[in-house]
Amino acid sequence: MRIAISGAGVAGTALAYWLQRTGHTPTVIERAPAFRSGGYMIDFWGVGYTVAGRMGLEEQILDKGYQIESVRSVGADGRVLAALDASVFRHLIGDDFTSLPRGDLAATIHATIAEHVEMIYGDSITAIDQDANGVRLSFSHAEPREFDLVIGADGLHSNVRRLVFGPDADFEHYLGCKVAAAVVEGYRPRDDLAYMTYAVPERQVSRVALREDRTLALFVFRDTSPDVSDPNAQLRNRFADAGWECPQLLAAALDRDRRSDDLYFDVVSQVRMNHWSRGRVLLIGDAAGCISLLGGEGTGLAITEAYILAGELQRAGGDHRRAFDAYEARLRPLIESKQSNATQLLGFFATRTRFGLWFRNIAIRAMNLRLLTNLFAGAVRDDFDLPDYGI
């Protein structure tokens, strides 16, 4: 089938890989003028890691990844208040685990399709008209085209979802936090293979050292308003006088000459929908069931969803309705479970009170005890039977 994919992120490029591998003709449409790298640091494990292995990408991902050794919570004077040995995570989920910038993972997947799949950059879908025989897409710049199916893999603020299902407000659920991320050059100090965090009530800043003398800075803060205009002013208002290295990290993140890419700034939200498809249009990844950035596994889930959609289309022998229904039935329980777990993590990233921060540091230290760590196993392990479609 001719399948249009809106979005050249992780979900879209992974889906294009599996569709092309199973005999379909995918076309990826991306509104950005070129492939976008950058983004925040992710922990990569679970079923997504397994699927990446089936794509033959495990070695490349490990080469680009970082084997973080500890997570350290520091005070305003830089003194370590609590530290968590990263071996705790490997005790819970095994050795199939690494940390890497989201853009590096996306670039690795993109390289598998760049020479085999049609990629349309600098354009976006403006209208979707479907009937029993196919879908006609109109674009901002290109001439209209016909496809058999359309897949919205265009993220939290999905354009396809808006055109087919309705306004964002019907499906996006703001969790009361915002996040910013930037990769900066030449920042000091560096703490290699350590995730450094500093928090005051309702705000947290973190940094992690990257190769080539780069540092990734992450800012999270609570806000009752989902407005994302003027990110520089919002970040200065929250972090300029927050203590520790906040003034230096903020100055570096807002300095265009020191950044490796654009500043990432967005709301922390979830997407909740009763159905992920309508006719010949299906949503995957964050467009359908964003668990929120703070959930920590959205990227792996997107890769998993791409594999399962291609597999179900293969099993259904061209019956897209049967494939879409099977896809949703298989994945919805997993996504809803991950969304529930993610909402419970808000207290870690944006703790409301000083007592809460004190208790959080106690909990971080306690998690080094293996017996207590097992209590958190359900929140990080994937209770999911990954099918083998033979593709």
Coordinates of C-alpha atoms in Angstrom, one line a residue:
M1 CA 0.0 0.0 0.0
R2 CA 1.0 3.7 -0.4
I3 CA 1.1 5.0 3.1
A4 CA 1.7 8.6 4.1
I5 CA 3.4 9.2 7.4
S6 CA 3.1 12.7 9.0
G7 CA 6.2 13.3 11.1
A8 CA 9.9 12.4 10.7
G9 CA 10.6 11.8 14.4
V10 CA 11.3 8.5 16.0
A11 CA 7.8 7.1 15.5
G12 CA 7.5 8.1 11.9
T13 CA 11.0 7.0 10.7
A14 CA 10.7 3.7 12.6
L15 CA 7.3 3.0 11.0
A16 CA 8.7 3.9 7.6
Y17 CA 11.5 1.3 8.1
W18 CA 9.1 -1.5 9.0
L19 CA 6.6 -0.6 6.3
Q20 CA 9.3 -0.5 3.6
R21 CA 10.7 -3.8 4.9
T22 CA 7.3 -5.4 4.6
G23 CA 6.6 -4.4 1.0
H24 CA 4.7 -1.1 1.4
T25 CA 5.6 2.3 -0.1
P26 CA 5.8 4.8 2.7
T27 CA 6.2 8.6 2.2
V28 CA 7.3 10.7 5.2
I29 CA 6.1 14.3 5.4
E30 CA 7.8 16.7 7.8
R31 CA 7.1 20.3 8.2
A32 CA 10.6 21.2 9.4
P33 CA 13.0 22.1 6.5
A34 CA 15.4 19.3 7.3
F35 CA 15.8 16.4 9.7
R36 CA 15.9 17.6 13.3
S37 CA 18.4 16.4 15.8
G38 CA 18.8 17.6 19.4
G39 CA 16.4 17.2 22.3
Y40 CA 16.6 15.9 25.8
M41 CA 18.4 12.9 27.3
I42 CA 16.3 9.7 27.3
D43 CA 16.8 6.4 29.1
F44 CA 16.3 3.6 26.5
W45 CA 15.2 0.1 27.6
G46 CA 12.4 -2.4 27.5
V47 CA 10.4 -3.5 24.5
G48 CA 11.6 -0.5 22.4
Y49 CA 15.2 -1.7 23.0
T50 CA 14.2 -5.2 21.8
V51 CA 12.6 -3.8 18.7
A52 CA 15.7 -1.7 18.0
G53 CA 17.7 -5.0 18.2
R54 CA 15.4 -6.6 15.6
M55 CA 16.2 -3.6 13.4
G56 CA 19.9 -4.3 13.8
L57 CA 20.6 -1.1 15.6
E58 CA 21.6 -2.2 19.1
E59 CA 25.4 -1.8 18.5
Q60 CA 25.0 1.7 17.0
I61 CA 22.7 2.8 19.8
L62 CA 25.2 1.6 22.4
D63 CA 28.0 3.4 20.6
K64 CA 26.1 6.7 20.8
G65 CA 24.8 6.0 24.3
Y66 CA 26.1 6.7 27.7
Q67 CA 26.3 4.2 30.5
I68 CA 25.4 6.6 33.3
E69 CA 26.8 5.5 36.6
S70 CA 24.9 7.6 39.1
V71 CA 22.1 10.1 39.7
R72 CA 23.1 12.8 42.2
S73 CA 20.9 15.3 44.0
V74 CA 22.9 18.3 45.1
G75 CA 22.3 21.3 47.4
A76 CA 22.8 25.0 46.6
D77 CA 26.5 24.7 47.6
G78 CA 27.0 21.7 45.3
R79 CA 27.3 19.2 48.1
V80 CA 25.8 15.8 47.2
L81 CA 22.6 15.3 49.3
A82 CA 21.7 11.9 47.8
A83 CA 23.0 9.6 45.1
L84 CA 21.6 6.6 43.3
D85 CA 23.8 4.0 41.8
A86 CA 22.6 3.3 38.2
S87 CA 23.2 -0.4 38.7
V88 CA 19.9 -0.3 40.5
F89 CA 18.1 0.1 37.2
R90 CA 20.1 -2.7 35.6
H91 CA 19.1 -4.9 38.6
L92 CA 15.5 -4.2 37.7
I93 CA 15.5 -4.4 33.9
G94 CA 18.7 -6.1 32.9
D95 CA 21.6 -5.0 30.9
D96 CA 19.6 -3.9 27.8
F97 CA 19.7 -0.3 28.9
T98 CA 21.5 2.9 27.9
S99 CA 21.0 6.7 28.0
L100 CA 21.4 9.0 25.0
P101 CA 20.0 12.2 23.5
R102 CA 16.7 11.7 21.8
G103 CA 18.0 13.2 18.6
D104 CA 20.9 10.7 18.4
L105 CA 18.4 7.8 18.5
A106 CA 16.2 9.5 15.9
A107 CA 19.3 10.0 13.6
T108 CA 20.2 6.4 13.9
I109 CA 16.8 5.2 12.8
H110 CA 16.6 7.9 10.1
A111 CA 19.8 6.6 8.5
T112 CA 18.1 3.3 7.8
I113 CA 15.5 4.8 5.5
A114 CA 17.2 8.0 4.1
E115 CA 18.1 6.3 0.8
H116 CA 15.1 4.1 0.5
V117 CA 12.0 6.1 1.5
E118 CA 10.6 9.3 0.0
M119 CA 11.1 12.1 2.5
I120 CA 9.2 15.4 2.0
Y121 CA 10.6 18.2 4.1
G122 CA 9.3 21.8 4.6
D123 CA 5.7 20.9 3.9
S124 CA 2.6 19.9 5.9
I125 CA -0.8 18.3 5.4
T126 CA -3.6 20.9 5.2
A127 CA -6.6 18.6 4.4
I128 CA -7.4 14.9 4.6
D129 CA -10.3 13.7 2.5
Q130 CA -11.0 9.9 2.6
D131 CA -13.5 7.5 1.1
A132 CA -13.8 3.8 0.7
N133 CA -11.0 3.6 -1.8
G134 CA -8.3 5.8 -0.4
V135 CA -7.2 9.2 1.0
R136 CA -6.5 12.4 -0.8
L137 CA -4.1 14.7 0.9
S138 CA -3.7 18.4 0.3
F139 CA -0.4 20.2 1.3
S140 CA 0.8 23.7 2.1
H141 CA 3.1 23.6 -1.0
A142 CA 3.0 20.4 -2.9
E143 CA 0.2 19.3 -5.2
P144 CA -2.5 17.0 -3.8
R145 CA -1.7 13.3 -3.7
E146 CA -3.6 10.0 -3.2
F147 CA -2.6 7.4 -0.6
D148 CA -4.2 4.2 0.7
L149 CA -3.6 5.0 4.4
V150 CA -2.4 8.0 6.5
I151 CA -0.5 7.6 9.8
G152 CA -0.2 10.6 12.1
A153 CA 3.2 10.2 13.8
D154 CA 3.5 13.9 14.4
G155 CA 3.8 14.2 18.1
L156 CA 2.0 15.7 21.1
H157 CA 0.6 18.6 19.0
S158 CA -0.4 16.4 16.1
N159 CA -1.6 18.1 12.9
V160 CA -3.2 14.9 11.6
R161 CA -5.1 14.5 14.9
R162 CA -6.4 18.0 14.6
L163 CA -7.6 17.6 11.0
V164 CA -9.3 14.2 11.5
F165 CA -10.3 14.0 15.2
G166 CA -10.7 17.6 16.4
P167 CA -8.9 20.4 18.4
D168 CA -6.0 19.7 20.7
A169 CA -8.0 20.8 23.7
D170 CA -10.2 17.7 23.3
F171 CA -7.3 15.3 23.8
E172 CA -4.3 17.0 25.4
H173 CA -4.3 16.9 29.2
Y174 CA -1.8 19.4 30.7
L175 CA -0.1 18.1 33.8
G176 CA 0.9 21.5 35.2
C177 CA 4.6 21.4 34.2
K178 CA 6.8 22.8 31.5
V179 CA 10.2 21.6 30.3
A180 CA 13.1 23.1 28.5
A181 CA 16.3 21.4 27.2
A182 CA 19.4 22.6 25.4
V183 CA 22.8 21.2 24.5
V184 CA 25.6 23.7 25.1
E185 CA 29.2 23.9 24.3
G186 CA 32.1 24.1 26.7
Y187 CA 30.2 24.2 30.0
R188 CA 32.1 23.7 33.2
P189 CA 32.1 21.9 35.5
R190 CA 31.6 18.4 34.0
D191 CA 30.7 15.3 35.9
D192 CA 31.1 12.5 33.4
L193 CA 28.6 9.6 33.5
A194 CA 26.6 11.3 36.2
Y195 CA 23.2 12.9 36.0
M196 CA 23.4 16.0 38.3
T197 CA 20.1 17.4 39.6
Y198 CA 19.3 20.4 41.8
A199 CA 15.8 21.2 43.0
V200 CA 13.9 23.9 44.9
P201 CA 10.1 23.7 45.4
E202 CA 8.3 23.4 42.0
R203 CA 11.6 23.7 40.0
Q204 CA 14.4 21.3 39.0
V205 CA 17.4 21.8 36.8
S206 CA 19.7 18.9 35.7
R207 CA 22.8 18.5 33.6
V208 CA 24.7 15.6 32.0
A209 CA 28.0 15.7 30.3
L210 CA 28.1 14.6 26.6
R211 CA 30.9 13.8 24.2
E212 CA 32.7 16.5 22.3
D213 CA 32.7 18.9 25.3
R214 CA 29.0 19.3 25.2
T215 CA 26.5 19.4 28.1
L216 CA 22.8 18.8 28.1
A217 CA 20.8 21.0 30.4
L218 CA 17.2 20.2 31.4
F219 CA 14.8 22.6 33.2
V220 CA 11.5 21.5 34.7
F221 CA 9.0 23.7 36.5
R222 CA 5.4 23.8 37.6
D223 CA 3.1 26.4 36.1
T224 CA -0.7 26.6 36.2
S225 CA -0.8 28.1 32.6
P226 CA 0.1 26.0 29.5
D227 CA 1.2 29.1 27.7
V228 CA 4.6 28.5 25.9
S229 CA 5.2 32.0 24.5
D230 CA 8.5 33.8 25.3
P231 CA 10.4 30.8 26.8
N232 CA 13.4 32.9 27.6
A233 CA 11.4 35.1 29.9
Q234 CA 9.6 32.2 31.5
L235 CA 12.9 30.4 32.2
R236 CA 14.6 33.5 33.6
N237 CA 11.7 34.1 35.9
R238 CA 11.9 30.6 37.3
F239 CA 15.7 29.9 37.4
A240 CA 17.7 33.1 37.3
D241 CA 17.9 33.2 41.2
A242 CA 17.2 29.6 42.0
G243 CA 20.7 28.8 43.3
W244 CA 23.4 26.3 42.6
E245 CA 24.6 26.6 38.9
C246 CA 21.2 27.8 37.7
P247 CA 22.4 31.3 36.5
Q248 CA 25.3 29.8 34.6
L249 CA 23.3 26.9 33.1
L250 CA 20.5 29.3 32.1
A251 CA 22.9 31.8 30.5
A252 CA 24.5 29.0 28.4
A253 CA 21.1 27.5 27.4
L254 CA 19.8 30.9 26.3
D255 CA 23.0 31.8 24.4
R256 CA 22.4 31.0 20.7
D257 CA 26.2 31.0 20.1
R258 CA 26.8 28.3 22.7
R259 CA 23.8 26.0 21.8
S260 CA 24.3 23.1 19.5
D261 CA 20.6 23.3 18.3
D262 CA 17.4 25.2 19.1
L263 CA 16.1 25.5 22.6
Y264 CA 13.5 22.8 23.2
F265 CA 10.5 24.2 25.2
D266 CA 7.1 22.7 25.7
V267 CA 4.4 21.7 28.1
V268 CA 4.3 18.3 29.9
S269 CA 1.0 16.8 28.8
Q270 CA -0.6 13.5 28.0
V271 CA -2.9 12.6 25.1
R272 CA -5.9 10.5 25.9
M273 CA -8.3 9.3 23.2
N274 CA -11.1 6.8 23.1
H275 CA -10.0 5.6 19.6
W276 CA -6.8 6.0 17.7
S277 CA -8.1 5.6 14.2
R278 CA -10.9 6.9 12.0
G279 CA -11.4 5.2 8.6
R280 CA -8.1 5.0 6.8
V281 CA -6.3 7.3 9.3
L282 CA -4.4 6.1 12.4
L283 CA -2.4 7.9 15.1
I284 CA 0.7 6.4 16.7
G285 CA 3.3 7.5 19.2
D286 CA 2.7 10.7 21.2
A287 CA 0.0 11.8 18.7
A288 CA -2.2 9.0 20.0
G289 CA -1.2 8.3 23.6
C290 CA 1.6 10.6 24.8
I291 CA 2.6 9.4 28.3
S292 CA 4.5 12.7 28.9
L293 CA 8.2 13.5 28.7
L294 CA 8.6 12.7 32.4
G295 CA 7.4 9.1 31.8
G296 CA 10.8 8.3 30.5
E297 CA 9.8 5.6 27.9
G298 CA 7.9 7.4 25.2
T299 CA 10.6 6.9 22.6
G300 CA 10.8 3.2 23.2
L301 CA 7.1 2.9 23.1
A302 CA 7.0 4.8 19.7
I303 CA 9.5 2.3 18.2
T304 CA 7.4 -0.6 19.6
E305 CA 4.2 0.8 18.1
A306 CA 5.8 1.2 14.7
Y307 CA 6.8 -2.5 14.7
I308 CA 3.4 -3.7 15.9
L309 CA 1.5 -1.6 13.3
A310 CA 3.6 -3.0 10.4
G311 CA 3.2 -6.5 11.8
E312 CA -0.5 -6.3 12.2
L313 CA -0.9 -4.9 8.6
Q314 CA 1.2 -7.9 7.5
R315 CA -1.1 -10.3 9.4
A316 CA -4.2 -8.7 8.1
G317 CA -3.2 -9.1 4.5
G318 CA -4.2 -5.6 3.5
D319 CA -7.3 -5.3 5.6
H320 CA -6.4 -2.0 7.3
R321 CA -9.5 -2.0 9.5
R322 CA -8.7 -5.4 11.0
A323 CA -5.0 -4.3 11.4
F324 CA -5.9 -1.0 13.1
D325 CA -8.3 -2.8 15.6
A326 CA -5.7 -5.4 16.4
Y327 CA -3.0 -2.8 16.9
E328 CA -5.1 -0.8 19.3
A329 CA -6.3 -3.8 21.3
R330 CA -2.8 -5.0 21.8
L331 CA -1.2 -1.6 22.8
R332 CA -3.9 0.3 24.6
P333 CA -3.5 -1.5 28.0
L334 CA 0.3 -0.9 27.9
I335 CA 0.0 2.8 27.0
E336 CA -2.7 3.4 29.7
S337 CA -0.5 1.7 32.3
K338 CA 2.5 3.9 31.3
Q339 CA 0.4 7.0 31.5
S340 CA -0.7 6.2 35.0
N341 CA 2.9 5.6 36.1
A342 CA 4.1 8.8 34.5
T343 CA 1.7 11.0 36.4
Q344 CA 3.2 9.7 39.7
L345 CA 6.6 10.9 38.6
L346 CA 5.6 14.6 38.7
G347 CA 6.5 14.7 42.3
F348 CA 10.1 13.7 41.6
F349 CA 10.8 16.2 38.8
A350 CA 8.9 19.1 40.3
T351 CA 8.5 18.5 44.0
R352 CA 6.1 21.1 45.6
T353 CA 7.5 21.6 49.1
R354 CA 10.8 21.6 51.0
F355 CA 9.6 18.7 53.1
G356 CA 8.9 16.9 49.8
L357 CA 12.5 17.5 48.6
W358 CA 13.9 16.2 51.9
F359 CA 11.8 13.1 51.6
R360 CA 12.7 12.6 48.0
N361 CA 16.4 12.6 48.9
I362 CA 15.7 10.0 51.6
A363 CA 13.9 7.9 48.9
I364 CA 16.8 8.2 46.5
R365 CA 19.3 6.9 49.1
A366 CA 16.9 4.1 50.1
M367 CA 16.6 2.9 46.5
N368 CA 20.2 1.7 46.6
L369 CA 18.9 -1.1 48.8
R370 CA 17.9 -3.9 46.4
L371 CA 15.1 -5.1 48.6
L372 CA 13.4 -1.7 48.5
T373 CA 14.2 -1.3 44.8
N374 CA 12.1 -4.3 43.9
L375 CA 9.0 -2.4 45.1
F376 CA 9.4 -0.1 42.1
A377 CA 9.8 -2.9 39.5
G378 CA 6.3 -2.6 38.2
A379 CA 6.9 1.1 37.2
V380 CA 9.9 0.4 35.0
R381 CA 9.5 -3.2 33.7
D382 CA 7.4 -3.7 30.6
D383 CA 4.6 -6.2 31.3
F384 CA 4.1 -6.8 27.6
D385 CA 4.3 -9.8 25.3
L386 CA 6.1 -8.5 22.2
P387 CA 4.9 -10.5 19.1
D388 CA 7.2 -12.0 16.6
Y389 CA 5.7 -11.2 13.2
G390 CA 8.5 -12.8 11.3
I391 CA 9.3 -9.6 9.5

